[in-house]
PDB file of C-alpha atoms in Angstrom:
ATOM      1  CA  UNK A  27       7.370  84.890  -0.845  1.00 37.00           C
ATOM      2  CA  UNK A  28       8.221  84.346   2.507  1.00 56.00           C
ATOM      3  CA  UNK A  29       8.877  81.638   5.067  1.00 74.00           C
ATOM      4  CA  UNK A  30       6.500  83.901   8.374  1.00 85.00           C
ATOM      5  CA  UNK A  31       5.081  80.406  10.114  1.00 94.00           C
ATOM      6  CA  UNK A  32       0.739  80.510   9.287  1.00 97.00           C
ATOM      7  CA  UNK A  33      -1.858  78.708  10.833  1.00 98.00           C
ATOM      8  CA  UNK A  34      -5.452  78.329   9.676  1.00 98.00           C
ATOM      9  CA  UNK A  35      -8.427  77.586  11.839  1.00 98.00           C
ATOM     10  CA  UNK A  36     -12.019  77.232  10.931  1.00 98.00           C
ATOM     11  CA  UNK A  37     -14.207  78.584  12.921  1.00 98.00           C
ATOM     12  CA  UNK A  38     -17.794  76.220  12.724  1.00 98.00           C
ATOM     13  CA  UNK A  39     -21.081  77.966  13.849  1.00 98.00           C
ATOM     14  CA  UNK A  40     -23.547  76.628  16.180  1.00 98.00           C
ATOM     15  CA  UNK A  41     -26.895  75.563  16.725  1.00 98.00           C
ATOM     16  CA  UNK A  42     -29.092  75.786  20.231  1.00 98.00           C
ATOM     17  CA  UNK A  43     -30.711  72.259  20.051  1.00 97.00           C
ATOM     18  CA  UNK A  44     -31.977  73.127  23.596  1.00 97.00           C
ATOM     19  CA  UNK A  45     -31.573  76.785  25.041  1.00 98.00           C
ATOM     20  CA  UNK A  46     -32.735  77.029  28.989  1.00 98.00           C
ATOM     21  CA  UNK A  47     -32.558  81.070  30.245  1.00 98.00           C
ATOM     22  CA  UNK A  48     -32.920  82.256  33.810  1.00 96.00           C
ATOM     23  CA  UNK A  49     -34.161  85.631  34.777  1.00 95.00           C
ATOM     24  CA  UNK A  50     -31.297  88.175  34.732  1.00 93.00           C
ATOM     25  CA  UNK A  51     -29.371  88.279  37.803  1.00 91.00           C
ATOM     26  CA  UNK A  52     -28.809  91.873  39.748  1.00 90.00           C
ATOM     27  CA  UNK A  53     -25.704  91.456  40.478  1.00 89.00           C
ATOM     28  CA  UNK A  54     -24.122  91.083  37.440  1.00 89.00           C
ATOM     29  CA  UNK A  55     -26.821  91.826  34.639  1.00 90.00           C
ATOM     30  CA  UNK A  56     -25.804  88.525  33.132  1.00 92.00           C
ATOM     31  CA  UNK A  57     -29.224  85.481  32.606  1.00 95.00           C
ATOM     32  CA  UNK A  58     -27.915  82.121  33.213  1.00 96.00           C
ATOM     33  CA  UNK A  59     -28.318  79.316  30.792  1.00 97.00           C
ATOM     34  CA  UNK A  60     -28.440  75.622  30.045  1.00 98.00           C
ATOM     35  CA  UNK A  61     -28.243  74.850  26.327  1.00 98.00           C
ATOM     36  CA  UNK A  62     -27.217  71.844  24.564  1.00 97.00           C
ATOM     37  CA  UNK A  63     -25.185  73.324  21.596  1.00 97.00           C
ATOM     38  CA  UNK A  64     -23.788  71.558  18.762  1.00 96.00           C
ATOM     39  CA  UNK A  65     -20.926  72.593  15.970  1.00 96.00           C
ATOM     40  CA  UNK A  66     -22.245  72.171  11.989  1.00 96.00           C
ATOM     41  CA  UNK A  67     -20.364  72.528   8.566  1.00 96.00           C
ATOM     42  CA  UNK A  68     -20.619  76.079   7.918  1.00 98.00           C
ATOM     43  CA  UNK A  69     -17.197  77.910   9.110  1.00 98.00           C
ATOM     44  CA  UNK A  70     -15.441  81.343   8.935  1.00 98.00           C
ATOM     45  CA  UNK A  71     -11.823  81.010   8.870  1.00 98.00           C
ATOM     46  CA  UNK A  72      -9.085  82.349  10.634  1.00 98.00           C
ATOM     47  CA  UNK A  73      -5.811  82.736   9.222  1.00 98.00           C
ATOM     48  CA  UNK A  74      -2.581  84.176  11.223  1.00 98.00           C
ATOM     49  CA  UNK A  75       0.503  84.587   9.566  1.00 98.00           C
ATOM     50  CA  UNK A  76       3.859  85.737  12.842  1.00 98.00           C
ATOM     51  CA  UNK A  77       5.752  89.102  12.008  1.00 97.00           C
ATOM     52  CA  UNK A  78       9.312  90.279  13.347  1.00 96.00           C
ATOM     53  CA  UNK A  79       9.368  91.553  16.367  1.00 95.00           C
ATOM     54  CA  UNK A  80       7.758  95.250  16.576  1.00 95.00           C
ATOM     55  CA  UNK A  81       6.300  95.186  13.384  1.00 97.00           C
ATOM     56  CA  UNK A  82       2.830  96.419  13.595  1.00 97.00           C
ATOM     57  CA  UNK A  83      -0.333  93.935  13.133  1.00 98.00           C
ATOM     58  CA  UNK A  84      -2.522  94.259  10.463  1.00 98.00           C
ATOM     59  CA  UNK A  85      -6.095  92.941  10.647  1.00 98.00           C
ATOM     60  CA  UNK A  86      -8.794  91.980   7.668  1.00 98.00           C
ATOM     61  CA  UNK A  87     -12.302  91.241   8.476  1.00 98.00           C
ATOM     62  CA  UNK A  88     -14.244  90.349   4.672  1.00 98.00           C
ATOM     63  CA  UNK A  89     -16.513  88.483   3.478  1.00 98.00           C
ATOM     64  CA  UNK A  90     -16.014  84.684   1.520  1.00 98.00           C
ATOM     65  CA  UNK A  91     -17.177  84.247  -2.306  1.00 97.00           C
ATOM     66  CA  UNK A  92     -19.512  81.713  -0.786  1.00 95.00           C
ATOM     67  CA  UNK A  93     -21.174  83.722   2.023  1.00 97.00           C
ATOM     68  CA  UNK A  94     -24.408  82.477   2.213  1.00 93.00           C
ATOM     69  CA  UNK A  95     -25.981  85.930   2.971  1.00 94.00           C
ATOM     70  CA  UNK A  96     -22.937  88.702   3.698  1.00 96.00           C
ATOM     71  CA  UNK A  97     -23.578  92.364   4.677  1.00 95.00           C
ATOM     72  CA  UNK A  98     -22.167  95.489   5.721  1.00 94.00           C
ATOM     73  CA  UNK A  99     -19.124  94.966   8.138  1.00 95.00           C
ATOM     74  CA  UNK A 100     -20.272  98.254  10.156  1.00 93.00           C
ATOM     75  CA  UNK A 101     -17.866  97.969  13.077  1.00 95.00           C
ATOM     76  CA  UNK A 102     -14.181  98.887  13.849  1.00 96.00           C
ATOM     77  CA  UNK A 103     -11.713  96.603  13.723  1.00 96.00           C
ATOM     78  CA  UNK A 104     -10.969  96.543  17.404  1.00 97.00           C
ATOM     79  CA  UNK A 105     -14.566  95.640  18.528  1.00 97.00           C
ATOM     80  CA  UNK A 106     -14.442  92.457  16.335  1.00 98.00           C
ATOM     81  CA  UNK A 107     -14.300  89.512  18.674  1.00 98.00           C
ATOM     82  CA  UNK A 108     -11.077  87.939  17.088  1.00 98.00           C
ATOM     83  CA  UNK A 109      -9.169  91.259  17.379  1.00 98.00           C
ATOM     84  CA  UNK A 110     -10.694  91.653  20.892  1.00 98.00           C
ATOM     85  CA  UNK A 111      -8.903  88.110  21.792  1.00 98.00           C
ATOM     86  CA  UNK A 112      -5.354  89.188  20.336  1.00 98.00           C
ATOM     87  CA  UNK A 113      -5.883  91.642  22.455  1.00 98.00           C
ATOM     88  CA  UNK A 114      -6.531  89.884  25.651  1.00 98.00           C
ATOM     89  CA  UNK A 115      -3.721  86.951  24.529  1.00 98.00           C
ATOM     90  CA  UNK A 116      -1.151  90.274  24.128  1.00 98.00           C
ATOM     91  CA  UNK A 117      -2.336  91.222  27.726  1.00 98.00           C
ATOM     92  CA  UNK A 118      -1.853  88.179  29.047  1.00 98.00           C
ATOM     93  CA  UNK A 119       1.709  87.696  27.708  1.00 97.00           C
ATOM     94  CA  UNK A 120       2.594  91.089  28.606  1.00 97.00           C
ATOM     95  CA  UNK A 121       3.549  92.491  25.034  1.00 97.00           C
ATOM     96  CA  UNK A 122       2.681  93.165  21.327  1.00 97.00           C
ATOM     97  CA  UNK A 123       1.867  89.529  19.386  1.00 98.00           C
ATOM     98  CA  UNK A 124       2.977  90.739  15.575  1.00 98.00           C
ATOM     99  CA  UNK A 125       0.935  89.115  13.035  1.00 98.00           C
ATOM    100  CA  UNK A 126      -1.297  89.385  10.020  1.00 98.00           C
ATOM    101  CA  UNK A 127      -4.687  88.002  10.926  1.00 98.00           C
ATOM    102  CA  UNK A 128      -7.444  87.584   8.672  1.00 98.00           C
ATOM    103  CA  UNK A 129     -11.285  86.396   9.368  1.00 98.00           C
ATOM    104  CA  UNK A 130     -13.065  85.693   6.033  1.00 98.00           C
ATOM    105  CA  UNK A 131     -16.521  84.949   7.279  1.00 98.00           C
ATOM    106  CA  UNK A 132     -19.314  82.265   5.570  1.00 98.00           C
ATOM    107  CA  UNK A 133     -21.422  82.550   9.053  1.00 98.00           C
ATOM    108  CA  UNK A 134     -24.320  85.539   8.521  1.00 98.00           C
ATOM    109  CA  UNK A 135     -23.977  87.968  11.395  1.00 97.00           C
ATOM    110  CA  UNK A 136     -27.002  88.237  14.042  1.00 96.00           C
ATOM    111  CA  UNK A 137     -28.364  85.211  13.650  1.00 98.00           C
ATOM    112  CA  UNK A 138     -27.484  83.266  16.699  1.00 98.00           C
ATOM    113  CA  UNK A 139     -25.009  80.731  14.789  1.00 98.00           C
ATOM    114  CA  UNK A 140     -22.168  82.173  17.050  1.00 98.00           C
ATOM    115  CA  UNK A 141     -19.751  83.484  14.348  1.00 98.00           C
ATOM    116  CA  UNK A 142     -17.670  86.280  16.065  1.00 98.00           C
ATOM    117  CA  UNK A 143     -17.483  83.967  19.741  1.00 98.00           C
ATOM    118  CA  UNK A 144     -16.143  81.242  17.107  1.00 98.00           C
ATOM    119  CA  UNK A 145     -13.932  83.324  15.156  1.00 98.00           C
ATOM    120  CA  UNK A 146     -12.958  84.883  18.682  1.00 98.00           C
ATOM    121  CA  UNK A 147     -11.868  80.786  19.701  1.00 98.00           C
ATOM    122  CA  UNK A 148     -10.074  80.017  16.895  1.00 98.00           C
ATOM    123  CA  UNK A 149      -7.654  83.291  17.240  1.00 98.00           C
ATOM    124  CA  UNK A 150      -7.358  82.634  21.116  1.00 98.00           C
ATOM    125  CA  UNK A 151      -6.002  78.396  19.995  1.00 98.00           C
ATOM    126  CA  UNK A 152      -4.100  80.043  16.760  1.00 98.00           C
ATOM    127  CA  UNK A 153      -2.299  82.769  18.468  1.00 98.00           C
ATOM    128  CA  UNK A 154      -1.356  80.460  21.537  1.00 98.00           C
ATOM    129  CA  UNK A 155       0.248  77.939  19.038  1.00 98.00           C
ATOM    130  CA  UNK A 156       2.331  80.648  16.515  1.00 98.00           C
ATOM    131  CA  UNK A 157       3.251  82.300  19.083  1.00 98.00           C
ATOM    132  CA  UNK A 158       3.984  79.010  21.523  1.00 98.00           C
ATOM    133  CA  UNK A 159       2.327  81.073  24.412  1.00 98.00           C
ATOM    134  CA  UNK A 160       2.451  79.153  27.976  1.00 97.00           C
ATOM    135  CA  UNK A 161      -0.910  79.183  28.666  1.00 98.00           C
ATOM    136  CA  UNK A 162      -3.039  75.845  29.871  1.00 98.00           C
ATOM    137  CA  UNK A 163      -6.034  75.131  28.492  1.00 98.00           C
ATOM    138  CA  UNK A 164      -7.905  76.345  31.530  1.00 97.00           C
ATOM    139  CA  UNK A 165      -6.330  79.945  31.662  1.00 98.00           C
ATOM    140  CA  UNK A 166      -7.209  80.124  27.682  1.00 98.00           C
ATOM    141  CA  UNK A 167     -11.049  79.108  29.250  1.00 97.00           C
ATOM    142  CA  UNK A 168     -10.926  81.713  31.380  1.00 97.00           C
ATOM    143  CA  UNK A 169      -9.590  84.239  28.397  1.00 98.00           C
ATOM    144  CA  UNK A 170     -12.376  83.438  26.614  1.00 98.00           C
ATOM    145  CA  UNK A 171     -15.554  83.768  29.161  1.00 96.00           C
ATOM    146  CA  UNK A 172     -13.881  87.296  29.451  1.00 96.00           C
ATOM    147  CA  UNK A 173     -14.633  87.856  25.743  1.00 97.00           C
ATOM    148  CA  UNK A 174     -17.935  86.604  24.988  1.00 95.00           C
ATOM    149  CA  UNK A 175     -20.443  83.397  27.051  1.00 94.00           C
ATOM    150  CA  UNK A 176     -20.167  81.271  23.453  1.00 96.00           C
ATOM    151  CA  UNK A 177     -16.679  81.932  23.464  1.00 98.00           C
ATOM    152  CA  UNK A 178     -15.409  78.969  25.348  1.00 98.00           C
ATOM    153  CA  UNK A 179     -17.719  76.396  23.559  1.00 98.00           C
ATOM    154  CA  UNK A 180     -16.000  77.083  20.777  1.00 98.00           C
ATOM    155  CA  UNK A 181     -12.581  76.162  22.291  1.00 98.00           C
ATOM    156  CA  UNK A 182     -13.471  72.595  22.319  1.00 97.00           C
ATOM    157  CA  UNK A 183     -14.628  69.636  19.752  1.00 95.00           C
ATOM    158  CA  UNK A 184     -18.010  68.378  19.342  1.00 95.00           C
ATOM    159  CA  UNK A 185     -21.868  69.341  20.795  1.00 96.00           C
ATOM    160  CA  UNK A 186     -21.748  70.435  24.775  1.00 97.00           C
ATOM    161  CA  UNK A 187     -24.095  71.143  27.310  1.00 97.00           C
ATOM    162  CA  UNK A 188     -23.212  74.914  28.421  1.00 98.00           C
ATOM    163  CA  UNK A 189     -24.251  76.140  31.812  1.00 97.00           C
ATOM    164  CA  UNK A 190     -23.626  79.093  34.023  1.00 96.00           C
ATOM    165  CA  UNK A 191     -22.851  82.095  32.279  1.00 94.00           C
ATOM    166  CA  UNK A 192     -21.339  79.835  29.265  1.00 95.00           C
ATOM    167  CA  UNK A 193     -18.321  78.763  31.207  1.00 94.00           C
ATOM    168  CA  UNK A 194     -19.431  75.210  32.616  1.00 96.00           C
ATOM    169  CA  UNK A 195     -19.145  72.934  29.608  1.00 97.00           C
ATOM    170  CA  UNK A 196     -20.349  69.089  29.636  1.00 97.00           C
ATOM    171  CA  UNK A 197     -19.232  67.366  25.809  1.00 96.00           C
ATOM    172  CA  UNK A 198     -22.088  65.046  24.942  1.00 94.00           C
ATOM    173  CA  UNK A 199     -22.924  62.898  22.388  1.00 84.00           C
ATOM    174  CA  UNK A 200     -22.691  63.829  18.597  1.00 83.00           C
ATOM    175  CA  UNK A 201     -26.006  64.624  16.306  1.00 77.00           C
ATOM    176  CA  UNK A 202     -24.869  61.714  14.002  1.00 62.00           C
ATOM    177  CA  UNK A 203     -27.890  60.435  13.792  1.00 61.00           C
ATOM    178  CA  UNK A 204     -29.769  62.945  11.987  1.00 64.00           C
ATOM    179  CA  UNK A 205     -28.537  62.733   8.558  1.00 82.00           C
ATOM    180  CA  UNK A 206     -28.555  66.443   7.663  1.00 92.00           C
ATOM    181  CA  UNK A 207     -29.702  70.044   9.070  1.00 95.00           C
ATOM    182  CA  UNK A 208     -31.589  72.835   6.538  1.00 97.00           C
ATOM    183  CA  UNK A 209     -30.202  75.715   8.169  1.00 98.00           C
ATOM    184  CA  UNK A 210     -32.459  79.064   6.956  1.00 98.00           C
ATOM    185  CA  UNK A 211     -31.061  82.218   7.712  1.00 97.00           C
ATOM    186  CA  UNK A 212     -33.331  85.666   6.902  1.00 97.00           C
ATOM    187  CA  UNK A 213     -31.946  88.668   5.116  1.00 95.00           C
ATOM    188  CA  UNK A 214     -32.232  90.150   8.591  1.00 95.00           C
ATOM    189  CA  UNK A 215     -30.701  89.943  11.900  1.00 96.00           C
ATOM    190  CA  UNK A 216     -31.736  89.804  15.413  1.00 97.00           C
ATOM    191  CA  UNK A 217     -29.857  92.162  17.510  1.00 96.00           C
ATOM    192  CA  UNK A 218     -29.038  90.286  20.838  1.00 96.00           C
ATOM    193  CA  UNK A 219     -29.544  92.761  23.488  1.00 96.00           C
ATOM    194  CA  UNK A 220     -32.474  93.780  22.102  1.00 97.00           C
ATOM    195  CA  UNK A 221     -33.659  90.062  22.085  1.00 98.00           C
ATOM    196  CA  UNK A 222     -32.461  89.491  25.686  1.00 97.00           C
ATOM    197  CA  UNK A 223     -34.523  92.713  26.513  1.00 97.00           C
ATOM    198  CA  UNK A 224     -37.384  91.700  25.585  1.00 98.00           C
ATOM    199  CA  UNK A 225     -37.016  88.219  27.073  1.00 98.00           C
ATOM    200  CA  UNK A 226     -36.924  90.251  30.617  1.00 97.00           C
ATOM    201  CA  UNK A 227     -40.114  92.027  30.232  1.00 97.00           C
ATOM    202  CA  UNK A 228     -41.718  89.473  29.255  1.00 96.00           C
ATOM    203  CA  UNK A 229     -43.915  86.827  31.699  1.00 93.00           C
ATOM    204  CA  UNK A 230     -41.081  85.031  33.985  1.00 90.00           C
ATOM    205  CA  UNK A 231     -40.958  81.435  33.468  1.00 88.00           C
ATOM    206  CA  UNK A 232     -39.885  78.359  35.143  1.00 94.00           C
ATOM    207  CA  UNK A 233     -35.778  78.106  34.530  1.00 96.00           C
ATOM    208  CA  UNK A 234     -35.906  74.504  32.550  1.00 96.00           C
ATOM    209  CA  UNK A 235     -32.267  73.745  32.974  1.00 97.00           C
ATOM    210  CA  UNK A 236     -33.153  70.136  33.648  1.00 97.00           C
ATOM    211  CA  UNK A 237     -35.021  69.997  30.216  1.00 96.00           C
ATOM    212  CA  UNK A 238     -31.604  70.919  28.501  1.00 97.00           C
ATOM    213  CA  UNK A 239     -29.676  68.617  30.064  1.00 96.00           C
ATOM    214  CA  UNK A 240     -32.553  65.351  29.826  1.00 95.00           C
ATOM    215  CA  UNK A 241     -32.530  66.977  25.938  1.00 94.00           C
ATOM    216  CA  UNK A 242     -28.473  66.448  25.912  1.00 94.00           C
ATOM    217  CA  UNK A 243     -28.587  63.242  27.462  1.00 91.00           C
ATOM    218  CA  UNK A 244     -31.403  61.063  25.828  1.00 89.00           C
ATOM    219  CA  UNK A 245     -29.907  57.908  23.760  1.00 76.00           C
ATOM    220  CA  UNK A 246     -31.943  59.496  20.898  1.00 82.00           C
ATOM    221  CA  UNK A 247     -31.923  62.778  19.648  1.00 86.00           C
ATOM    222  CA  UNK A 248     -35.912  64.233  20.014  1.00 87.00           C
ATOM    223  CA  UNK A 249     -37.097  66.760  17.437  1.00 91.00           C
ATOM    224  CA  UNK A 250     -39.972  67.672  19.438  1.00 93.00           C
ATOM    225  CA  UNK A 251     -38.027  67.929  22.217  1.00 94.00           C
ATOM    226  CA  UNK A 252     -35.972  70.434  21.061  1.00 96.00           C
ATOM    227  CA  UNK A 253     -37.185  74.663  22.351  1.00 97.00           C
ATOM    228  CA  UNK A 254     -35.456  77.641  22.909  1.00 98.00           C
ATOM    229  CA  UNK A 255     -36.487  80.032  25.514  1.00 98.00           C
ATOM    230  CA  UNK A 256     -35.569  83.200  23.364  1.00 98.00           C
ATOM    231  CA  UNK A 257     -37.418  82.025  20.199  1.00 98.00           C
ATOM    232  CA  UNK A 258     -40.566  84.124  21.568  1.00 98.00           C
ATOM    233  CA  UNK A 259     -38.260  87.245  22.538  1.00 98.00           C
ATOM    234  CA  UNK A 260     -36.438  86.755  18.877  1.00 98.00           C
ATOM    235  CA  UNK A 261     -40.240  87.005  17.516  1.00 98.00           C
ATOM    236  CA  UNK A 262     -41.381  89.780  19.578  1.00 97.00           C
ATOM    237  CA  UNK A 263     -38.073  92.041  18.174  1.00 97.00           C
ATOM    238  CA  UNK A 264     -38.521  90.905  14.699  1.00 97.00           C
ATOM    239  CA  UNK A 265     -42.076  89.903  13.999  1.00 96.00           C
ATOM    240  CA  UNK A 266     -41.265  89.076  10.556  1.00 96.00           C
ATOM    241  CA  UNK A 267     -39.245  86.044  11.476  1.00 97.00           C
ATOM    242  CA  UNK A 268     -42.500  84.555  13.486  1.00 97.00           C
ATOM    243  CA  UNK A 269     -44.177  84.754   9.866  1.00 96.00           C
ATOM    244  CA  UNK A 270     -41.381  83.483   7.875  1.00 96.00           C
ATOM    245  CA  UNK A 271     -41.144  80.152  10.480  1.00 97.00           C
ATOM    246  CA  UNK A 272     -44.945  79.850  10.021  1.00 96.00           C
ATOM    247  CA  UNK A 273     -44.814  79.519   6.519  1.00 94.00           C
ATOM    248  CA  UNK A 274     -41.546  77.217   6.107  1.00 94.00           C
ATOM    249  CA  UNK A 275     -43.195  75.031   8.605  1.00 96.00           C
ATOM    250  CA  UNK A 276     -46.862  74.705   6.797  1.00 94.00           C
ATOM    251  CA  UNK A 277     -44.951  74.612   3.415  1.00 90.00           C
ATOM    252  CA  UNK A 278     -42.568  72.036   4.240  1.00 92.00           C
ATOM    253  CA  UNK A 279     -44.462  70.105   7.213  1.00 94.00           C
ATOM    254  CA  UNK A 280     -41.586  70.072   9.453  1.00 95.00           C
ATOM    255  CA  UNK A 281     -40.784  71.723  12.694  1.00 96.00           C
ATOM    256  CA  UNK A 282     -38.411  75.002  12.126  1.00 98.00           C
ATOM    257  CA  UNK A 283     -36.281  75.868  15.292  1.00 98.00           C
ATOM    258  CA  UNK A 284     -35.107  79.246  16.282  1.00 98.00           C
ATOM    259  CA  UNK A 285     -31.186  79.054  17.328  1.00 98.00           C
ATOM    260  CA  UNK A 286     -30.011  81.563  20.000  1.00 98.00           C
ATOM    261  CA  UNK A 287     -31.148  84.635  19.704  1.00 98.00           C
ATOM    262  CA  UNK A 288     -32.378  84.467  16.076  1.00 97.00           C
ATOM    263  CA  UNK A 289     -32.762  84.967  13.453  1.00 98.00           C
ATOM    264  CA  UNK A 290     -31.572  81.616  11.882  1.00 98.00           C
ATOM    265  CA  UNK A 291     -33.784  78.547  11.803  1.00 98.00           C
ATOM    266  CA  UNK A 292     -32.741  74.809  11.527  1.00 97.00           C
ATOM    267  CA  UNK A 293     -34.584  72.015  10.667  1.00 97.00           C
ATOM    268  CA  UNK A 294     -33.606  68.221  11.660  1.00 95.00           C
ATOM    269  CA  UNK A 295     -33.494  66.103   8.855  1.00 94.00           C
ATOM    270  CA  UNK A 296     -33.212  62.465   7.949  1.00 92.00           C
ATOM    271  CA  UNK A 297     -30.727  63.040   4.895  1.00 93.00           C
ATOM    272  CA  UNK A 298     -29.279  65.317   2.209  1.00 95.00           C
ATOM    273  CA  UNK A 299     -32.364  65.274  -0.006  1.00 96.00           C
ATOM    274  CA  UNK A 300     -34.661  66.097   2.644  1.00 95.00           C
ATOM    275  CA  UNK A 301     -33.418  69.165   3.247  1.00 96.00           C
ATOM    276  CA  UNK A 302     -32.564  70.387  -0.198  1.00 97.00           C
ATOM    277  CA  UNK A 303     -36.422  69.982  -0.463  1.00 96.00           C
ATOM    278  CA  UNK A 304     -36.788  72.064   2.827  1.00 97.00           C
ATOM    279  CA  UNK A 305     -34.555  74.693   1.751  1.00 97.00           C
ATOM    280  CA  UNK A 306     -36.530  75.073  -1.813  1.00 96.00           C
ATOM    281  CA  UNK A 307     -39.189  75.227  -0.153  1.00 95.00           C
ATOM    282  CA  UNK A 308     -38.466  77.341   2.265  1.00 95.00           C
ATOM    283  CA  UNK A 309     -37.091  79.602  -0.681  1.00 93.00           C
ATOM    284  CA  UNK A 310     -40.289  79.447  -2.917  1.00 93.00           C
ATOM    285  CA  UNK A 311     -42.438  81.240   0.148  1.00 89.00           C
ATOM    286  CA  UNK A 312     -39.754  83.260   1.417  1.00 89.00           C
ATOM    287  CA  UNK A 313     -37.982  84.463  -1.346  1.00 83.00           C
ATOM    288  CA  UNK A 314     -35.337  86.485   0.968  1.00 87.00           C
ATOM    289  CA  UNK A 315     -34.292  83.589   3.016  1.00 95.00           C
ATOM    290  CA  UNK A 316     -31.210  81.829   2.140  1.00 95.00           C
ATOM    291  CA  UNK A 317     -30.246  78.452   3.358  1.00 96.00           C
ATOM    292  CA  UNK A 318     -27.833  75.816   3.277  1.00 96.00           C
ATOM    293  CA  UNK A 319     -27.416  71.725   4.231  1.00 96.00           C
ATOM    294  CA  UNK A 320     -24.750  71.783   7.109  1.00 94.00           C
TER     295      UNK A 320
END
């Protein structure tokens, strides 16, 4: 046993109820964006557990009994975003940050539900408290645009209207009102880059940033209000996943919305039971789909 202080965090994924993308900039590379993003149920969690002093860190990236769909954790342990954001707090501070850090992810990788910018928050706000780092919530901001454009959305509680490059966030109202989401996730993933490339050679289109924010603003959430400007791009890389939405949404007769860059879907519902029946029957025409209410 021991008496090394521990923290926990969850780490909740996201959903693009509204997702607004300019044409890639030359200067930087990077697209601008205007999405209205809100935090569900489903988590990773991040656990740190503070070593002596020049001990060495120890990292463990796996996989939760109750993964909804887990798979292969192909990269290194230093490209993972939490590790990445040790990393940048131990820069910051100027030395080594001994700990024990563990990510035991629920949140299926490339599917646009922002698990690794989420897991990547929740070590920047767990690390900053074990180790009782001096650093405002505004230089922890600017840690985390340096890591990943989700990653400060994640910082915060509750849905947000993002802007820029990710680092402008607005809070907004909470989704309350809808009593439950489906989420669908396929066995496959959507690759981002290769998502964002296609959006570019695509047909430009008008940048509907004030779309995103009406969206974010309205006194009642609009279904058919919601779109996402990558959904086409998402498609275009993966044309399975423009099949699979076809069929959930003729099976089910409900409107199936593509969250960042794919390949996860979400459907608004009005309560528990709803989508339980979404899911199944989501499940009975796509057998390789997994879902979950969130």
């Amino acid at each position: 046993m021991t008496d090394r202080p521990t923290l926990t965090r969850h780490a909740p994924a996201k959903i693009n109820l509204a997702l607004a993308v300019g044409p890639r900039r030359e200067s930087d590379g990077m697209h601008p964006i205007a999405s209205w993003m809100a935090p569900i149920s489903l988590f990773d969690t991040v656990t740190a557990q503070r070593l002596a002093e020049g001990e060495p860190s120890r990292f463990e990236i796996s996989w939760a009994p109750n993964a909804m769909r887990p798979t292969l954790i192909d990269w290194s342990i230093e490209a993972d975003l939490a590790v990445r954001a040790v990393r940048a707090l131990e820069a910051e501070a100027g030395g080594s940050l001994p700990l024990v850090m563990r990510v035991e992810k629920r949140i299926p990788v490339g599917a646009g539900l922002g698990g690794g910018s989420s897991d990547a928050a929740a070590a920047l706000l767990v690390v900053r408290e074990l180790f009782g780092l001096d650093i405002p919530d505004d230089g922890l901001a600017a840690i985390a645009s340096t890591l990943g454009s989700d990653v400060p959305f994640f910082l915060g509680d509750g849905p947000a209207l993002v802007t820029g490059c990710g680092e402008t966030i607005t809070r907004t109202k909470s989704i309350a009102e809808r009593g439950a989401i489906a989420l669908l996730a396929p066995s496959f993933g959507c690759a981002t880059g290769a998502v964002y490339a296609a959006f570019d050679s695509m047909e430009p289109r008008e940048f509907r940033s004030e779309d995103a924010a009406r969206l974010a603003n309205d006194a009642v959430l609009d279904d058919t209000a919601c779109f996402n400007d990558l959904a086409a791009a998402a498609e275009r890389v993966e044309p399975s996943l423009a099949q699979m939405r076809a069929m959930i949404e003729s099976a089910a007769s409900v409107r199936a919305h593509i969250t960042g860059s794919g390949s996860a879907m979400f459907v608004l519902c009005n309560d528990h039971a709803e989508a339980e029946r979404v899911i199944e029957s989501a499940r009975r025409f796509v057998g390789s789909i997994a879902g979950a209410v969130v």
